Amino acid sequence: MAIIFGLQLLAIVIACLMGFYDVAPMGAVLALIVIISVLSWLAARREWGPISRLAQAVSAWDEQSTGLDGWRPDQISRRTDADVATLASSLYEFANRIAGYNQRERNFTRDASHELRSPLTVIKMSADMLADDSSLGEFGQRSVQRIKRSTREMEALVEALLILARESDNGLTEEDFVVNDVIRHELPDVLEMLEGRPITLELDEPARFALHGSPRVFAVLCWQLIRNACQQAEGGTVAITVMPGMVTVTHRYDDSHGRANRHGFELAIAQRISERFQWPLELQTHDGRRHIARIRFPESTPVPA
């Protein structure tokens, strides 16, 4: 590019000198300058062409693919500029690494989640059978209830991992559902998880609204936020509030027990689900102890009470 513009500048200077010393008429000098500029533009465009095509390939690149189409090292022309070839090869290797990482993450999450489902089913069935055993003492019943609570939490985690492991939304049942009804359906499991803990669960419904999507995904998202709030709160109240187009989960943390962890595993899963389904998640802290997790639903539909 420097050679092209250098030759253009030299040619224009020569043409100007020719016009200054009346070697050539002014019209011919102007025409010569125009021709030189056009030729320089065409030459520069030809040199810039590979960079433009590389930029288009990067812009159209899908992180699920294994590389940049047409830019494998063996597909690069020998006439391609050395810097462009080096850049293309580096981007191709980087795209391969990213795609390989994503594929390994999906495979691991999917396989691990599927493998966990079978033992969880066995544990759940065995716990139900033990709970119905009349000869089991009070201590045994409490132990069975703890097993059932832990199994329910693990089921929710496995379900969340399976949702995140899917490459697309295929396989998820989509329908119109009222978020209030889904939350109420999940409350018994939450109350079971809180059994024996000094935490009160409150549901406030100033509004009702519906969404079109997967009610199971919405339930898993709310479950992760509620579970995180219950784990962070040593006591007091965990409040779930349904507002127009949003759901908030609020809890108060007691500083005497140490610093609250606002980056738990449940929040990480909730954040990924919210990004995946474009339901913005906001985390706020008021007065240093009152923590609020707010989910917004841009495409919600109000439902009469």
PDB file of C-alpha atoms in Angstrom:
ATOM      1  CA  MET A   1       0.000   0.000   0.000  1.00  0.00           C
ATOM      2  CA  ALA A   2       2.884   2.376   0.770  1.00  0.00           C
ATOM      3  CA  ILE A   3       4.439   1.676  -2.655  1.00  0.00           C
ATOM      4  CA  ILE A   4       1.134   2.351  -4.408  1.00  0.00           C
ATOM      5  CA  PHE A   5       0.570   5.695  -2.722  1.00  0.00           C
ATOM      6  CA  GLY A   6       4.232   6.614  -3.117  1.00  0.00           C
ATOM      7  CA  LEU A   7       4.102   6.006  -6.876  1.00  0.00           C
ATOM      8  CA  GLN A   8       0.815   7.922  -7.068  1.00  0.00           C
ATOM      9  CA  LEU A   9       2.371  10.915  -5.327  1.00  0.00           C
ATOM     10  CA  LEU A  10       5.417  10.795  -7.609  1.00  0.00           C
ATOM     11  CA  ALA A  11       3.269  10.600 -10.747  1.00  0.00           C
ATOM     12  CA  ILE A  12       1.079  13.515  -9.643  1.00  0.00           C
ATOM     13  CA  VAL A  13       4.162  15.629  -8.889  1.00  0.00           C
ATOM     14  CA  ILE A  14       5.572  14.876 -12.356  1.00  0.00           C
ATOM     15  CA  ALA A  15       2.238  15.732 -13.980  1.00  0.00           C
ATOM     16  CA  CYS A  16       2.075  19.005 -12.065  1.00  0.00           C
ATOM     17  CA  LEU A  17       5.639  19.894 -13.136  1.00  0.00           C
ATOM     18  CA  MET A  18       4.728  19.116 -16.747  1.00  0.00           C
ATOM     19  CA  GLY A  19       1.821  21.523 -16.518  1.00  0.00           C
ATOM     20  CA  PHE A  20       3.922  24.171 -14.741  1.00  0.00           C
ATOM     21  CA  TYR A  21       6.666  24.172 -17.429  1.00  0.00           C
ATOM     22  CA  ASP A  22       4.113  23.972 -20.284  1.00  0.00           C
ATOM     23  CA  VAL A  23       5.380  20.566 -21.348  1.00  0.00           C
ATOM     24  CA  ALA A  24       1.762  19.424 -21.625  1.00  0.00           C
ATOM     25  CA  PRO A  25      -1.527  21.359 -21.787  1.00  0.00           C
ATOM     26  CA  MET A  26      -3.477  21.819 -18.550  1.00  0.00           C
ATOM     27  CA  GLY A  27      -6.365  19.613 -19.751  1.00  0.00           C
ATOM     28  CA  ALA A  28      -3.988  16.725 -20.425  1.00  0.00           C
ATOM     29  CA  VAL A  29      -2.355  17.209 -17.009  1.00  0.00           C
ATOM     30  CA  LEU A  30      -5.726  17.087 -15.272  1.00  0.00           C
ATOM     31  CA  ALA A  31      -6.750  14.003 -17.257  1.00  0.00           C
ATOM     32  CA  LEU A  32      -3.434  12.374 -16.372  1.00  0.00           C
ATOM     33  CA  ILE A  33      -3.974  13.122 -12.672  1.00  0.00           C
ATOM     34  CA  VAL A  34      -7.465  11.584 -12.836  1.00  0.00           C
ATOM     35  CA  ILE A  35      -6.136   8.467 -14.609  1.00  0.00           C
ATOM     36  CA  ILE A  36      -3.334   8.100 -12.050  1.00  0.00           C
ATOM     37  CA  SER A  37      -5.786   8.450  -9.162  1.00  0.00           C
ATOM     38  CA  VAL A  38      -8.164   5.855 -10.643  1.00  0.00           C
ATOM     39  CA  LEU A  39      -5.332   3.413 -11.285  1.00  0.00           C
ATOM     40  CA  SER A  40      -4.049   3.936  -7.730  1.00  0.00           C
ATOM     41  CA  TRP A  41      -7.535   3.366  -6.318  1.00  0.00           C
ATOM     42  CA  LEU A  42      -7.931   0.134  -8.307  1.00  0.00           C
ATOM     43  CA  ALA A  43      -4.514  -1.078  -7.185  1.00  0.00           C
ATOM     44  CA  ALA A  44      -5.247  -0.232  -3.552  1.00  0.00           C
ATOM     45  CA  ARG A  45      -8.657  -1.930  -3.779  1.00  0.00           C
ATOM     46  CA  ARG A  46      -7.022  -5.064  -5.144  1.00  0.00           C
ATOM     47  CA  GLU A  47      -4.537  -5.105  -2.272  1.00  0.00           C
ATOM     48  CA  TRP A  48      -7.253  -4.389   0.296  1.00  0.00           C
ATOM     49  CA  GLY A  49      -9.561  -7.080  -1.110  1.00  0.00           C
ATOM     50  CA  PRO A  50      -8.212 -10.003   1.003  1.00  0.00           C
ATOM     51  CA  ILE A  51      -8.529  -7.930   4.187  1.00  0.00           C
ATOM     52  CA  SER A  52     -12.139  -7.049   3.335  1.00  0.00           C
ATOM     53  CA  ARG A  53     -12.988 -10.695   2.607  1.00  0.00           C
ATOM     54  CA  LEU A  54     -11.302 -11.766   5.850  1.00  0.00           C
ATOM     55  CA  ALA A  55     -13.325  -9.175   7.784  1.00  0.00           C
ATOM     56  CA  GLN A  56     -16.547 -10.500   6.204  1.00  0.00           C
ATOM     57  CA  ALA A  57     -15.585 -14.076   7.119  1.00  0.00           C
ATOM     58  CA  VAL A  58     -14.916 -13.069  10.734  1.00  0.00           C
ATOM     59  CA  SER A  59     -18.211 -11.146  10.875  1.00  0.00           C
ATOM     60  CA  ALA A  60     -20.159 -14.152   9.564  1.00  0.00           C
ATOM     61  CA  TRP A  61     -18.303 -16.654  11.739  1.00  0.00           C
ATOM     62  CA  ASP A  62     -20.457 -18.848  13.947  1.00  0.00           C
ATOM     63  CA  GLU A  63     -18.801 -19.917  17.196  1.00  0.00           C
ATOM     64  CA  GLN A  64     -20.309 -23.393  16.722  1.00  0.00           C
ATOM     65  CA  SER A  65     -18.380 -23.936  13.464  1.00  0.00           C
ATOM     66  CA  THR A  66     -14.871 -25.354  13.384  1.00  0.00           C
ATOM     67  CA  GLY A  67     -13.156 -22.508  11.588  1.00  0.00           C
ATOM     68  CA  LEU A  68     -13.342 -19.664   9.061  1.00  0.00           C
ATOM     69  CA  ASP A  69     -14.659 -21.006   5.758  1.00  0.00           C
ATOM     70  CA  GLY A  70     -12.203 -20.495   2.923  1.00  0.00           C
ATOM     71  CA  TRP A  71      -9.379 -19.327   5.182  1.00  0.00           C
ATOM     72  CA  ARG A  72      -7.621 -22.548   6.050  1.00  0.00           C
ATOM     73  CA  PRO A  73      -3.832 -22.194   5.743  1.00  0.00           C
ATOM     74  CA  ASP A  74      -3.834 -24.478   2.687  1.00  0.00           C
ATOM     75  CA  GLN A  75      -6.547 -22.370   1.002  1.00  0.00           C
ATOM     76  CA  ILE A  76      -4.694 -19.061   1.201  1.00  0.00           C
ATOM     77  CA  SER A  77      -3.246 -17.969  -2.130  1.00  0.00           C
ATOM     78  CA  ARG A  78       0.512 -17.558  -2.364  1.00  0.00           C
ATOM     79  CA  ARG A  79      -0.030 -14.058  -3.756  1.00  0.00           C
ATOM     80  CA  THR A  80      -1.770 -12.999  -0.534  1.00  0.00           C
ATOM     81  CA  ASP A  81       0.128 -10.442   1.500  1.00  0.00           C
ATOM     82  CA  ALA A  82       2.261 -12.084   4.210  1.00  0.00           C
ATOM     83  CA  ASP A  83       0.687 -10.054   7.015  1.00  0.00           C
ATOM     84  CA  VAL A  84      -2.827 -10.935   5.831  1.00  0.00           C
ATOM     85  CA  ALA A  85      -1.885 -14.624   5.583  1.00  0.00           C
ATOM     86  CA  THR A  86      -0.457 -14.593   9.110  1.00  0.00           C
ATOM     87  CA  LEU A  87      -3.555 -12.843  10.461  1.00  0.00           C
ATOM     88  CA  ALA A  88      -5.865 -15.285   8.659  1.00  0.00           C
ATOM     89  CA  SER A  89      -3.973 -18.336   9.954  1.00  0.00           C
ATOM     90  CA  SER A  90      -4.037 -17.023  13.521  1.00  0.00           C
ATOM     91  CA  LEU A  91      -7.770 -16.270  13.352  1.00  0.00           C
ATOM     92  CA  TYR A  92      -8.432 -19.707  11.869  1.00  0.00           C
ATOM     93  CA  GLU A  93      -6.589 -21.440  14.718  1.00  0.00           C
ATOM     94  CA  PHE A  94      -8.323 -19.236  17.289  1.00  0.00           C
ATOM     95  CA  ALA A  95     -11.755 -20.059  15.812  1.00  0.00           C
ATOM     96  CA  ASN A  96     -10.925 -23.768  15.947  1.00  0.00           C
ATOM     97  CA  ARG A  97      -9.935 -23.530  19.603  1.00  0.00           C
ATOM     98  CA  ILE A  98     -13.116 -21.640  20.532  1.00  0.00           C
ATOM     99  CA  ALA A  99     -15.336 -24.085  18.642  1.00  0.00           C
ATOM    100  CA  GLY A 100     -13.554 -27.064  20.195  1.00  0.00           C
ATOM    101  CA  TYR A 101     -13.922 -25.613  23.675  1.00  0.00           C
ATOM    102  CA  ASN A 102     -17.649 -25.007  23.148  1.00  0.00           C
ATOM    103  CA  GLN A 103     -18.160 -28.527  21.823  1.00  0.00           C
ATOM    104  CA  ARG A 104     -16.297 -30.119  24.737  1.00  0.00           C
ATOM    105  CA  GLU A 105     -18.282 -28.033  27.229  1.00  0.00           C
ATOM    106  CA  ARG A 106     -21.605 -29.051  25.661  1.00  0.00           C
ATOM    107  CA  ASN A 107     -20.629 -32.722  25.510  1.00  0.00           C
ATOM    108  CA  PHE A 108     -19.471 -32.774  29.116  1.00  0.00           C
ATOM    109  CA  THR A 109     -22.542 -30.943  30.423  1.00  0.00           C
ATOM    110  CA  ARG A 110     -24.927 -33.134  28.435  1.00  0.00           C
ATOM    111  CA  ASP A 111     -23.248 -36.420  29.333  1.00  0.00           C
ATOM    112  CA  ALA A 112     -22.799 -35.540  33.006  1.00  0.00           C
ATOM    113  CA  SER A 113     -26.405 -34.415  33.313  1.00  0.00           C
ATOM    114  CA  HIS A 114     -27.759 -37.558  31.667  1.00  0.00           C
ATOM    115  CA  GLU A 115     -25.574 -39.790  33.787  1.00  0.00           C
ATOM    116  CA  LEU A 116     -26.807 -38.087  36.962  1.00  0.00           C
ATOM    117  CA  ARG A 117     -30.480 -38.600  36.149  1.00  0.00           C
ATOM    118  CA  SER A 118     -30.493 -42.359  36.701  1.00  0.00           C
ATOM    119  CA  PRO A 119     -28.984 -42.406  40.204  1.00  0.00           C
ATOM    120  CA  LEU A 120     -31.163 -39.443  41.184  1.00  0.00           C
ATOM    121  CA  THR A 121     -34.269 -41.370  40.175  1.00  0.00           C
ATOM    122  CA  VAL A 122     -33.142 -44.351  42.254  1.00  0.00           C
ATOM    123  CA  ILE A 123     -32.418 -42.151  45.276  1.00  0.00           C
ATOM    124  CA  LYS A 124     -35.778 -40.402  44.973  1.00  0.00           C
ATOM    125  CA  MET A 125     -37.744 -43.663  44.738  1.00  0.00           C
ATOM    126  CA  SER A 126     -35.838 -45.182  47.637  1.00  0.00           C
ATOM    127  CA  ALA A 127     -36.447 -42.107  49.791  1.00  0.00           C
ATOM    128  CA  ASP A 128     -40.175 -42.231  49.041  1.00  0.00           C
ATOM    129  CA  MET A 129     -40.281 -45.901  50.041  1.00  0.00           C
ATOM    130  CA  LEU A 130     -38.414 -45.187  53.293  1.00  0.00           C
ATOM    131  CA  ALA A 131     -40.736 -42.283  54.088  1.00  0.00           C
ATOM    132  CA  ASP A 132     -43.719 -44.671  53.925  1.00  0.00           C
ATOM    133  CA  ASP A 133     -42.068 -47.129  56.326  1.00  0.00           C
ATOM    134  CA  SER A 134     -43.975 -46.881  59.613  1.00  0.00           C
ATOM    135  CA  SER A 135     -41.178 -48.574  61.538  1.00  0.00           C
ATOM    136  CA  LEU A 136     -38.782 -45.729  60.794  1.00  0.00           C
ATOM    137  CA  GLY A 137     -38.118 -43.545  63.826  1.00  0.00           C
ATOM    138  CA  GLU A 138     -38.235 -39.765  64.078  1.00  0.00           C
ATOM    139  CA  PHE A 139     -34.514 -39.388  63.416  1.00  0.00           C
ATOM    140  CA  GLY A 140     -34.814 -41.624  60.373  1.00  0.00           C
ATOM    141  CA  GLN A 141     -37.746 -39.591  59.036  1.00  0.00           C
ATOM    142  CA  ARG A 142     -35.755 -36.369  59.356  1.00  0.00           C
ATOM    143  CA  SER A 143     -32.878 -37.986  57.505  1.00  0.00           C
ATOM    144  CA  VAL A 144     -35.213 -39.128  54.745  1.00  0.00           C
ATOM    145  CA  GLN A 145     -36.612 -35.623  54.407  1.00  0.00           C
ATOM    146  CA  ARG A 146     -33.091 -34.206  54.078  1.00  0.00           C
ATOM    147  CA  ILE A 147     -32.350 -36.776  51.372  1.00  0.00           C
ATOM    148  CA  LYS A 148     -35.519 -35.808  49.503  1.00  0.00           C
ATOM    149  CA  ARG A 149     -34.680 -32.100  49.726  1.00  0.00           C
ATOM    150  CA  SER A 150     -31.160 -32.662  48.454  1.00  0.00           C
ATOM    151  CA  THR A 151     -32.486 -34.844  45.647  1.00  0.00           C
ATOM    152  CA  ARG A 152     -34.931 -32.131  44.588  1.00  0.00           C
ATOM    153  CA  GLU A 153     -32.145 -29.545  44.536  1.00  0.00           C
ATOM    154  CA  MET A 154     -29.952 -31.836  42.486  1.00  0.00           C
ATOM    155  CA  GLU A 155     -32.803 -32.473  40.044  1.00  0.00           C
ATOM    156  CA  ALA A 156     -33.203 -28.728  39.524  1.00  0.00           C
ATOM    157  CA  LEU A 157     -29.461 -28.375  38.948  1.00  0.00           C
ATOM    158  CA  VAL A 158     -29.372 -31.237  36.443  1.00  0.00           C
ATOM    159  CA  GLU A 159     -32.344 -29.775  34.608  1.00  0.00           C
ATOM    160  CA  ALA A 160     -30.637 -26.388  34.419  1.00  0.00           C
ATOM    161  CA  LEU A 161     -27.461 -27.975  33.044  1.00  0.00           C
ATOM    162  CA  LEU A 162     -29.442 -29.870  30.428  1.00  0.00           C
ATOM    163  CA  ILE A 163     -31.126 -26.649  29.318  1.00  0.00           C
ATOM    164  CA  LEU A 164     -27.767 -24.913  28.966  1.00  0.00           C
ATOM    165  CA  ALA A 165     -26.242 -27.913  27.172  1.00  0.00           C
ATOM    166  CA  ARG A 166     -28.752 -27.761  24.322  1.00  0.00           C
ATOM    167  CA  GLU A 167     -27.308 -26.182  21.184  1.00  0.00           C
ATOM    168  CA  SER A 168     -30.639 -24.501  20.403  1.00  0.00           C
ATOM    169  CA  ASP A 169     -34.147 -24.192  21.759  1.00  0.00           C
ATOM    170  CA  ASN A 170     -35.178 -27.416  20.009  1.00  0.00           C
ATOM    171  CA  GLY A 171     -36.667 -29.931  22.383  1.00  0.00           C
ATOM    172  CA  LEU A 172     -38.079 -27.304  24.758  1.00  0.00           C
ATOM    173  CA  THR A 173     -41.852 -27.148  24.896  1.00  0.00           C
ATOM    174  CA  GLU A 174     -43.022 -23.606  24.208  1.00  0.00           C
ATOM    175  CA  GLU A 175     -46.465 -22.381  25.171  1.00  0.00           C
ATOM    176  CA  ASP A 176     -48.295 -19.434  26.656  1.00  0.00           C
ATOM    177  CA  PHE A 177     -48.135 -19.588  30.449  1.00  0.00           C
ATOM    178  CA  VAL A 178     -48.869 -17.332  33.401  1.00  0.00           C
ATOM    179  CA  VAL A 179     -45.746 -16.765  35.470  1.00  0.00           C
ATOM    180  CA  ASN A 180     -47.752 -16.484  38.699  1.00  0.00           C
ATOM    181  CA  ASP A 181     -49.113 -20.003  38.254  1.00  0.00           C
ATOM    182  CA  VAL A 182     -45.654 -21.446  37.581  1.00  0.00           C
ATOM    183  CA  ILE A 183     -44.218 -19.792  40.682  1.00  0.00           C
ATOM    184  CA  ARG A 184     -47.069 -21.054  42.835  1.00  0.00           C
ATOM    185  CA  HIS A 185     -46.494 -24.553  41.475  1.00  0.00           C
ATOM    186  CA  GLU A 186     -42.853 -24.394  42.597  1.00  0.00           C
ATOM    187  CA  LEU A 187     -43.569 -23.049  46.099  1.00  0.00           C
ATOM    188  CA  PRO A 188     -44.219 -26.448  47.777  1.00  0.00           C
ATOM    189  CA  ASP A 189     -40.746 -27.643  46.768  1.00  0.00           C
ATOM    190  CA  VAL A 190     -39.211 -24.421  48.096  1.00  0.00           C
ATOM    191  CA  LEU A 191     -41.098 -24.745  51.391  1.00  0.00           C
ATOM    192  CA  GLU A 192     -39.891 -28.323  51.657  1.00  0.00           C
ATOM    193  CA  MET A 193     -36.325 -27.122  51.171  1.00  0.00           C
ATOM    194  CA  LEU A 194     -36.798 -24.537  53.950  1.00  0.00           C
ATOM    195  CA  GLU A 195     -38.221 -27.012  56.443  1.00  0.00           C
ATOM    196  CA  GLY A 196     -36.455 -26.644  59.793  1.00  0.00           C
ATOM    197  CA  ARG A 197     -34.852 -23.306  58.882  1.00  0.00           C
ATOM    198  CA  PRO A 198     -35.882 -19.931  60.390  1.00  0.00           C
ATOM    199  CA  ILE A 199     -36.789 -18.480  56.995  1.00  0.00           C
ATOM    200  CA  THR A 200     -40.212 -17.277  55.911  1.00  0.00           C
ATOM    201  CA  LEU A 201     -41.204 -17.343  52.250  1.00  0.00           C
ATOM    202  CA  GLU A 202     -43.582 -14.669  50.967  1.00  0.00           C
ATOM    203  CA  LEU A 203     -45.227 -14.327  47.554  1.00  0.00           C
ATOM    204  CA  ASP A 204     -46.542 -10.884  46.631  1.00  0.00           C
ATOM    205  CA  GLU A 205     -48.519 -10.563  43.379  1.00  0.00           C
ATOM    206  CA  PRO A 206     -49.386  -6.946  42.581  1.00  0.00           C
ATOM    207  CA  ALA A 207     -49.581  -7.990  38.914  1.00  0.00           C
ATOM    208  CA  ARG A 208     -50.129 -11.014  36.705  1.00  0.00           C
ATOM    209  CA  PHE A 209     -48.582 -11.489  33.287  1.00  0.00           C
ATOM    210  CA  ALA A 210     -48.017 -14.232  30.744  1.00  0.00           C
ATOM    211  CA  LEU A 211     -45.079 -15.260  28.606  1.00  0.00           C
ATOM    212  CA  HIS A 212     -44.632 -17.347  25.490  1.00  0.00           C
ATOM    213  CA  GLY A 213     -41.820 -19.802  25.983  1.00  0.00           C
ATOM    214  CA  SER A 214     -40.830 -22.782  28.058  1.00  0.00           C
ATOM    215  CA  PRO A 215     -42.465 -22.794  31.512  1.00  0.00           C
ATOM    216  CA  ARG A 216     -39.848 -25.324  32.650  1.00  0.00           C
ATOM    217  CA  VAL A 217     -37.020 -22.931  31.778  1.00  0.00           C
ATOM    218  CA  PHE A 218     -38.769 -20.124  33.658  1.00  0.00           C
ATOM    219  CA  ALA A 219     -39.289 -22.394  36.666  1.00  0.00           C
ATOM    220  CA  VAL A 220     -35.626 -23.436  36.700  1.00  0.00           C
ATOM    221  CA  LEU A 221     -34.521 -19.800  36.506  1.00  0.00           C
ATOM    222  CA  CYS A 222     -36.746 -18.766  39.420  1.00  0.00           C
ATOM    223  CA  TRP A 223     -35.728 -21.846  41.402  1.00  0.00           C
ATOM    224  CA  GLN A 224     -32.031 -20.959  41.116  1.00  0.00           C
ATOM    225  CA  LEU A 225     -32.648 -17.400  42.335  1.00  0.00           C
ATOM    226  CA  ILE A 226     -34.874 -18.518  45.206  1.00  0.00           C
ATOM    227  CA  ARG A 227     -32.436 -21.241  46.237  1.00  0.00           C
ATOM    228  CA  ASN A 228     -29.553 -18.766  46.223  1.00  0.00           C
ATOM    229  CA  ALA A 229     -31.556 -16.326  48.366  1.00  0.00           C
ATOM    230  CA  CYS A 230     -32.473 -19.076  50.835  1.00  0.00           C
ATOM    231  CA  GLN A 231     -28.862 -20.189  51.114  1.00  0.00           C
ATOM    232  CA  GLN A 232     -27.599 -16.638  51.639  1.00  0.00           C
ATOM    233  CA  ALA A 233     -30.234 -15.702  54.222  1.00  0.00           C
ATOM    234  CA  GLU A 234     -29.536 -17.015  57.705  1.00  0.00           C
ATOM    235  CA  GLY A 235     -33.060 -16.059  58.759  1.00  0.00           C
ATOM    236  CA  GLY A 236     -35.842 -13.630  58.105  1.00  0.00           C
ATOM    237  CA  THR A 237     -37.912 -13.418  54.944  1.00  0.00           C
ATOM    238  CA  VAL A 238     -37.343 -14.279  51.320  1.00  0.00           C
ATOM    239  CA  ALA A 239     -39.875 -12.290  49.281  1.00  0.00           C
ATOM    240  CA  ILE A 240     -40.934 -13.136  45.713  1.00  0.00           C
ATOM    241  CA  THR A 241     -42.718 -10.248  44.007  1.00  0.00           C
ATOM    242  CA  VAL A 242     -44.454 -10.357  40.636  1.00  0.00           C
ATOM    243  CA  MET A 243     -44.548  -6.892  39.073  1.00  0.00           C
ATOM    244  CA  PRO A 244     -45.654  -5.909  35.549  1.00  0.00           C
ATOM    245  CA  GLY A 245     -43.134  -7.572  33.255  1.00  0.00           C
ATOM    246  CA  MET A 246     -40.706  -8.544  36.017  1.00  0.00           C
ATOM    247  CA  VAL A 247     -40.134 -10.884  38.957  1.00  0.00           C
ATOM    248  CA  THR A 248     -37.970  -9.970  41.936  1.00  0.00           C
ATOM    249  CA  VAL A 249     -36.490 -12.170  44.663  1.00  0.00           C
ATOM    250  CA  THR A 250     -35.449 -10.218  47.759  1.00  0.00           C
ATOM    251  CA  HIS A 251     -33.729 -11.329  50.943  1.00  0.00           C
ATOM    252  CA  ARG A 252     -31.963  -9.594  53.809  1.00  0.00           C
ATOM    253  CA  TYR A 253     -28.518 -10.802  54.808  1.00  0.00           C
ATOM    254  CA  ASP A 254     -27.244 -10.550  58.380  1.00  0.00           C
ATOM    255  CA  ASP A 255     -23.707  -9.128  58.383  1.00  0.00           C
ATOM    256  CA  SER A 256     -22.946 -10.818  61.703  1.00  0.00           C
ATOM    257  CA  HIS A 257     -22.620 -14.124  59.843  1.00  0.00           C
ATOM    258  CA  GLY A 258     -19.976 -12.867  57.472  1.00  0.00           C
ATOM    259  CA  ARG A 259     -19.983 -11.429  53.995  1.00  0.00           C
ATOM    260  CA  ALA A 260     -22.653 -12.576  51.564  1.00  0.00           C
ATOM    261  CA  ASN A 261     -21.573 -14.405  48.456  1.00  0.00           C
ATOM    262  CA  ARG A 262     -23.156 -12.684  45.465  1.00  0.00           C
ATOM    263  CA  HIS A 263     -21.387 -14.903  42.971  1.00  0.00           C
ATOM    264  CA  GLY A 264     -22.733 -18.335  43.860  1.00  0.00           C
ATOM    265  CA  PHE A 265     -23.169 -21.218  41.464  1.00  0.00           C
ATOM    266  CA  GLU A 266     -26.947 -20.696  41.385  1.00  0.00           C
ATOM    267  CA  LEU A 267     -26.487 -17.088  40.264  1.00  0.00           C
ATOM    268  CA  ALA A 268     -24.048 -18.180  37.557  1.00  0.00           C
ATOM    269  CA  ILE A 269     -26.609 -20.628  36.177  1.00  0.00           C
ATOM    270  CA  ALA A 270     -29.395 -18.037  36.405  1.00  0.00           C
ATOM    271  CA  GLN A 271     -27.219 -15.502  34.570  1.00  0.00           C
ATOM    272  CA  ARG A 272     -26.511 -17.930  31.733  1.00  0.00           C
ATOM    273  CA  ILE A 273     -30.189 -18.847  31.388  1.00  0.00           C
ATOM    274  CA  SER A 274     -31.183 -15.179  31.336  1.00  0.00           C
ATOM    275  CA  GLU A 275     -28.611 -14.465  28.617  1.00  0.00           C
ATOM    276  CA  ARG A 276     -29.646 -17.520  26.637  1.00  0.00           C
ATOM    277  CA  PHE A 277     -33.353 -16.615  26.574  1.00  0.00           C
ATOM    278  CA  GLN A 278     -32.855 -12.817  26.642  1.00  0.00           C
ATOM    279  CA  TRP A 279     -34.488 -12.275  30.014  1.00  0.00           C
ATOM    280  CA  PRO A 280     -32.277  -9.566  31.586  1.00  0.00           C
ATOM    281  CA  LEU A 281     -31.176 -10.318  35.149  1.00  0.00           C
ATOM    282  CA  GLU A 282     -30.197  -7.493  37.509  1.00  0.00           C
ATOM    283  CA  LEU A 283     -28.539  -7.909  40.920  1.00  0.00           C
ATOM    284  CA  GLN A 284     -28.734  -5.034  43.389  1.00  0.00           C
ATOM    285  CA  THR A 285     -27.771  -4.448  47.003  1.00  0.00           C
ATOM    286  CA  HIS A 286     -29.507  -1.843  49.176  1.00  0.00           C
ATOM    287  CA  ASP A 287     -28.187  -0.650  52.539  1.00  0.00           C
ATOM    288  CA  GLY A 288     -25.412  -3.241  52.309  1.00  0.00           C
ATOM    289  CA  ARG A 289     -27.695  -6.069  53.453  1.00  0.00           C
ATOM    290  CA  ARG A 290     -30.860  -6.129  51.334  1.00  0.00           C
ATOM    291  CA  HIS A 291     -30.189  -8.075  48.159  1.00  0.00           C
ATOM    292  CA  ILE A 292     -32.508  -8.010  45.153  1.00  0.00           C
ATOM    293  CA  ALA A 293     -32.456 -10.224  42.069  1.00  0.00           C
ATOM    294  CA  ARG A 294     -34.713  -8.797  39.359  1.00  0.00           C
ATOM    295  CA  ILE A 295     -35.669 -10.573  36.114  1.00  0.00           C
ATOM    296  CA  ARG A 296     -37.224  -8.516  33.324  1.00  0.00           C
ATOM    297  CA  PHE A 297     -39.373  -9.986  30.550  1.00  0.00           C
ATOM    298  CA  PRO A 298     -39.559  -7.581  27.589  1.00  0.00           C
ATOM    299  CA  GLU A 299     -42.265  -9.548  25.744  1.00  0.00           C
ATOM    300  CA  SER A 300     -44.693 -10.100  28.605  1.00  0.00           C
ATOM    301  CA  THR A 301     -48.471  -9.863  28.272  1.00  0.00           C
ATOM    302  CA  PRO A 302     -50.627  -8.547  31.165  1.00  0.00           C
ATOM    303  CA  VAL A 303     -53.229 -10.974  32.502  1.00  0.00           C
ATOM    304  CA  PRO A 304     -56.359  -9.809  34.369  1.00  0.00           C
ATOM    305  CA  ALA A 305     -56.409 -10.746  38.039  1.00  0.00           C
TER     306      ALA A 305
END
